Amino acid sequence: MSQDLNAELSRQYETCIEQVRTIAALDPAKGAVDWDQYTCTSANEFALDVAMAWAGAHPQHEALDAYRAIMDGVPVELESVHRSATRTRHITYGLTSFGRVLQCIEAMLVGRFEPHTPGGIIPDQD
């Protein structure tokens, strides 16, 4: 893996961790300004940034395929979050989405990310 990609993925990883901390600190009883920015929109933007960085270093792959491999692994449907519009549902989506982005970054860093593999991550052979 190129040093540039490794540095970018490491930077994205640390930034994602900060976002998870922000989301975890939200109180669903109180709400927050731009609440969905911390949860839904932000996670999707991070997934796209990570996918584009990875695809840039792997020109045989499309960024959209990498993005789909990342976000298709999120167990909560984004549309269900928008339909319910509860703060708890937004927090759940945000945490699971960022968790999935982090999982994929870890796989990318060790060479186990493959967007055409079911789930996007090549299983560990241990």
PDB file of C-alpha atoms in Angstrom:
ATOM      1  CA  MET A   1       0.000   0.000   0.000  1.00  0.00           C
ATOM      2  CA  SER A   2       1.253   3.457  -0.831  1.00  0.00           C
ATOM      3  CA  GLN A   3       2.370   5.717   1.985  1.00  0.00           C
ATOM      4  CA  ASP A   4      -0.059   8.384   0.767  1.00  0.00           C
ATOM      5  CA  LEU A   5      -3.029   6.019   0.981  1.00  0.00           C
ATOM      6  CA  ASN A   6      -1.907   4.709   4.350  1.00  0.00           C
ATOM      7  CA  ALA A   7      -1.593   8.268   5.678  1.00  0.00           C
ATOM      8  CA  GLU A   8      -5.006   9.272   4.281  1.00  0.00           C
ATOM      9  CA  LEU A   9      -6.747   6.190   5.667  1.00  0.00           C
ATOM     10  CA  SER A  10      -5.098   6.714   9.060  1.00  0.00           C
ATOM     11  CA  ARG A  11      -6.249  10.346   9.061  1.00  0.00           C
ATOM     12  CA  GLN A  12      -9.789   9.304   8.097  1.00  0.00           C
ATOM     13  CA  TYR A  13      -9.762   6.643  10.808  1.00  0.00           C
ATOM     14  CA  GLU A  14      -8.850   9.153  13.515  1.00  0.00           C
ATOM     15  CA  THR A  15     -11.465  11.621  12.274  1.00  0.00           C
ATOM     16  CA  CYS A  16     -14.118   8.879  12.245  1.00  0.00           C
ATOM     17  CA  ILE A  17     -13.243   8.022  15.850  1.00  0.00           C
ATOM     18  CA  GLU A  18     -13.831  11.665  16.790  1.00  0.00           C
ATOM     19  CA  GLN A  19     -17.222  11.585  15.044  1.00  0.00           C
ATOM     20  CA  VAL A  20     -18.169   8.426  16.954  1.00  0.00           C
ATOM     21  CA  ARG A  21     -17.297  10.192  20.210  1.00  0.00           C
ATOM     22  CA  THR A  22     -19.448  13.156  19.178  1.00  0.00           C
ATOM     23  CA  ILE A  23     -22.400  10.927  18.325  1.00  0.00           C
ATOM     24  CA  ALA A  24     -22.004   8.882  21.512  1.00  0.00           C
ATOM     25  CA  ALA A  25     -22.148  12.099  23.553  1.00  0.00           C
ATOM     26  CA  LEU A  26     -25.476  13.202  22.049  1.00  0.00           C
ATOM     27  CA  ASP A  27     -28.429  13.058  24.401  1.00  0.00           C
ATOM     28  CA  PRO A  28     -31.529  11.860  22.534  1.00  0.00           C
ATOM     29  CA  ALA A  29     -33.719  13.649  25.054  1.00  0.00           C
ATOM     30  CA  LYS A  30     -32.174  17.032  24.281  1.00  0.00           C
ATOM     31  CA  GLY A  31     -31.428  16.996  20.574  1.00  0.00           C
ATOM     32  CA  ALA A  32     -28.729  19.029  18.881  1.00  0.00           C
ATOM     33  CA  VAL A  33     -28.356  21.606  16.167  1.00  0.00           C
ATOM     34  CA  ASP A  34     -27.866  19.936  12.772  1.00  0.00           C
ATOM     35  CA  TRP A  35     -28.521  16.600  14.460  1.00  0.00           C
ATOM     36  CA  ASP A  36     -28.591  14.593  11.224  1.00  0.00           C
ATOM     37  CA  GLN A  37     -25.232  16.075  10.155  1.00  0.00           C
ATOM     38  CA  TYR A  38     -23.559  14.232  13.020  1.00  0.00           C
ATOM     39  CA  THR A  39     -25.187  10.972  12.137  1.00  0.00           C
ATOM     40  CA  CYS A  40     -26.510  10.271   8.636  1.00  0.00           C
ATOM     41  CA  THR A  41     -24.912  12.802   6.323  1.00  0.00           C
ATOM     42  CA  SER A  42     -21.505  12.746   7.951  1.00  0.00           C
ATOM     43  CA  ALA A  43     -21.154   8.944   7.878  1.00  0.00           C
ATOM     44  CA  ASN A  44     -22.033   8.807   4.192  1.00  0.00           C
ATOM     45  CA  GLU A  45     -19.562  11.572   3.394  1.00  0.00           C
ATOM     46  CA  PHE A  46     -16.804   9.747   5.259  1.00  0.00           C
ATOM     47  CA  ALA A  47     -17.619   6.517   3.426  1.00  0.00           C
ATOM     48  CA  LEU A  48     -17.374   8.329   0.100  1.00  0.00           C
ATOM     49  CA  ASP A  49     -14.073  10.015   1.031  1.00  0.00           C
ATOM     50  CA  VAL A  50     -12.597   6.679   2.123  1.00  0.00           C
ATOM     51  CA  ALA A  51     -13.881   4.925  -1.017  1.00  0.00           C
ATOM     52  CA  MET A  52     -12.417   7.625  -3.267  1.00  0.00           C
ATOM     53  CA  ALA A  53      -9.036   7.478  -1.509  1.00  0.00           C
ATOM     54  CA  TRP A  54      -8.938   3.693  -1.801  1.00  0.00           C
ATOM     55  CA  ALA A  55     -10.044   3.660  -5.447  1.00  0.00           C
ATOM     56  CA  GLY A  56      -7.451   6.320  -6.259  1.00  0.00           C
ATOM     57  CA  ALA A  57      -4.750   3.862  -5.225  1.00  0.00           C
ATOM     58  CA  HIS A  58      -6.515   0.941  -6.921  1.00  0.00           C
ATOM     59  CA  PRO A  59      -7.373   2.220 -10.412  1.00  0.00           C
ATOM     60  CA  GLN A  60      -8.783  -1.158 -11.444  1.00  0.00           C
ATOM     61  CA  HIS A  61     -11.719  -0.437  -9.103  1.00  0.00           C
ATOM     62  CA  GLU A  62     -14.428   2.211  -9.181  1.00  0.00           C
ATOM     63  CA  ALA A  63     -14.980   4.487  -6.172  1.00  0.00           C
ATOM     64  CA  LEU A  64     -18.725   3.834  -6.370  1.00  0.00           C
ATOM     65  CA  ASP A  65     -18.146   0.089  -5.986  1.00  0.00           C
ATOM     66  CA  ALA A  66     -15.977   0.727  -2.925  1.00  0.00           C
ATOM     67  CA  TYR A  67     -18.598   3.095  -1.463  1.00  0.00           C
ATOM     68  CA  ARG A  68     -21.341   0.523  -1.968  1.00  0.00           C
ATOM     69  CA  ALA A  69     -19.218  -2.182  -0.363  1.00  0.00           C
ATOM     70  CA  ILE A  70     -18.776   0.047   2.674  1.00  0.00           C
ATOM     71  CA  MET A  71     -22.333   1.336   3.076  1.00  0.00           C
ATOM     72  CA  ASP A  72     -24.148  -1.836   2.028  1.00  0.00           C
ATOM     73  CA  GLY A  73     -22.683  -3.414   5.151  1.00  0.00           C
ATOM     74  CA  VAL A  74     -24.555  -1.012   7.446  1.00  0.00           C
ATOM     75  CA  PRO A  75     -27.328  -3.009   9.126  1.00  0.00           C
ATOM     76  CA  VAL A  76     -29.684  -0.016   9.481  1.00  0.00           C
ATOM     77  CA  GLU A  77     -31.412   1.288   6.351  1.00  0.00           C
ATOM     78  CA  LEU A  78     -30.966   5.048   5.921  1.00  0.00           C
ATOM     79  CA  GLU A  79     -34.513   5.412   4.614  1.00  0.00           C
ATOM     80  CA  SER A  80     -35.895   3.884   7.825  1.00  0.00           C
ATOM     81  CA  VAL A  81     -34.017   6.532   9.793  1.00  0.00           C
ATOM     82  CA  HIS A  82     -35.537   9.346   7.752  1.00  0.00           C
ATOM     83  CA  ARG A  83     -39.016   7.816   8.002  1.00  0.00           C
ATOM     84  CA  SER A  84     -38.935   7.402  11.765  1.00  0.00           C
ATOM     85  CA  ALA A  85     -37.051  10.644  12.418  1.00  0.00           C
ATOM     86  CA  THR A  86     -36.411   9.699  16.052  1.00  0.00           C
ATOM     87  CA  ARG A  87     -33.200  10.909  17.605  1.00  0.00           C
ATOM     88  CA  THR A  88     -32.381   7.443  18.894  1.00  0.00           C
ATOM     89  CA  ARG A  89     -32.693   6.035  15.383  1.00  0.00           C
ATOM     90  CA  HIS A  90     -30.321   8.736  14.089  1.00  0.00           C
ATOM     91  CA  ILE A  91     -27.778   7.877  16.803  1.00  0.00           C
ATOM     92  CA  THR A  92     -28.077   4.167  16.021  1.00  0.00           C
ATOM     93  CA  TYR A  93     -27.555   4.776  12.319  1.00  0.00           C
ATOM     94  CA  GLY A  94     -24.621   7.097  12.936  1.00  0.00           C
ATOM     95  CA  LEU A  95     -22.823   4.693  15.233  1.00  0.00           C
ATOM     96  CA  THR A  96     -23.379   1.647  13.026  1.00  0.00           C
ATOM     97  CA  SER A  97     -22.428   3.592   9.879  1.00  0.00           C
ATOM     98  CA  PHE A  98     -19.227   4.934  11.370  1.00  0.00           C
ATOM     99  CA  GLY A  99     -18.494   1.494  12.803  1.00  0.00           C
ATOM    100  CA  ARG A 100     -18.767   0.069   9.309  1.00  0.00           C
ATOM    101  CA  VAL A 101     -16.506   2.784   7.855  1.00  0.00           C
ATOM    102  CA  LEU A 102     -13.930   2.049  10.555  1.00  0.00           C
ATOM    103  CA  GLN A 103     -14.172  -1.692   9.887  1.00  0.00           C
ATOM    104  CA  CYS A 104     -13.526  -1.123   6.183  1.00  0.00           C
ATOM    105  CA  ILE A 105     -10.625   1.249   6.832  1.00  0.00           C
ATOM    106  CA  GLU A 106      -9.021  -1.405   9.025  1.00  0.00           C
ATOM    107  CA  ALA A 107      -9.507  -3.970   6.241  1.00  0.00           C
ATOM    108  CA  MET A 108      -8.004  -1.554   3.700  1.00  0.00           C
ATOM    109  CA  LEU A 109      -4.959  -0.956   5.877  1.00  0.00           C
ATOM    110  CA  VAL A 110      -4.180  -4.687   6.022  1.00  0.00           C
ATOM    111  CA  GLY A 111      -5.090  -5.443   2.398  1.00  0.00           C
ATOM    112  CA  ARG A 112      -8.342  -7.304   3.087  1.00  0.00           C
ATOM    113  CA  PHE A 113     -10.793  -4.852   1.483  1.00  0.00           C
ATOM    114  CA  GLU A 114     -12.237  -6.013  -1.831  1.00  0.00           C
ATOM    115  CA  PRO A 115     -15.414  -4.295  -3.044  1.00  0.00           C
ATOM    116  CA  HIS A 116     -16.523  -7.279  -5.125  1.00  0.00           C
ATOM    117  CA  THR A 117     -16.306  -9.725  -2.221  1.00  0.00           C
ATOM    118  CA  PRO A 118     -19.572 -10.221  -0.308  1.00  0.00           C
ATOM    119  CA  GLY A 119     -19.450  -7.744   2.551  1.00  0.00           C
ATOM    120  CA  GLY A 120     -16.440  -5.997   1.005  1.00  0.00           C
ATOM    121  CA  ILE A 121     -13.940  -7.641   3.335  1.00  0.00           C
ATOM    122  CA  ILE A 122     -11.935 -10.751   2.601  1.00  0.00           C
ATOM    123  CA  PRO A 123     -12.321 -13.067   5.602  1.00  0.00           C
ATOM    124  CA  ASP A 124      -9.289 -13.460   7.841  1.00  0.00           C
ATOM    125  CA  GLN A 125      -7.630 -16.822   7.260  1.00  0.00           C
ATOM    126  CA  ASP A 126      -6.748 -17.359  10.953  1.00  0.00           C
TER     127      ASP A 126
END
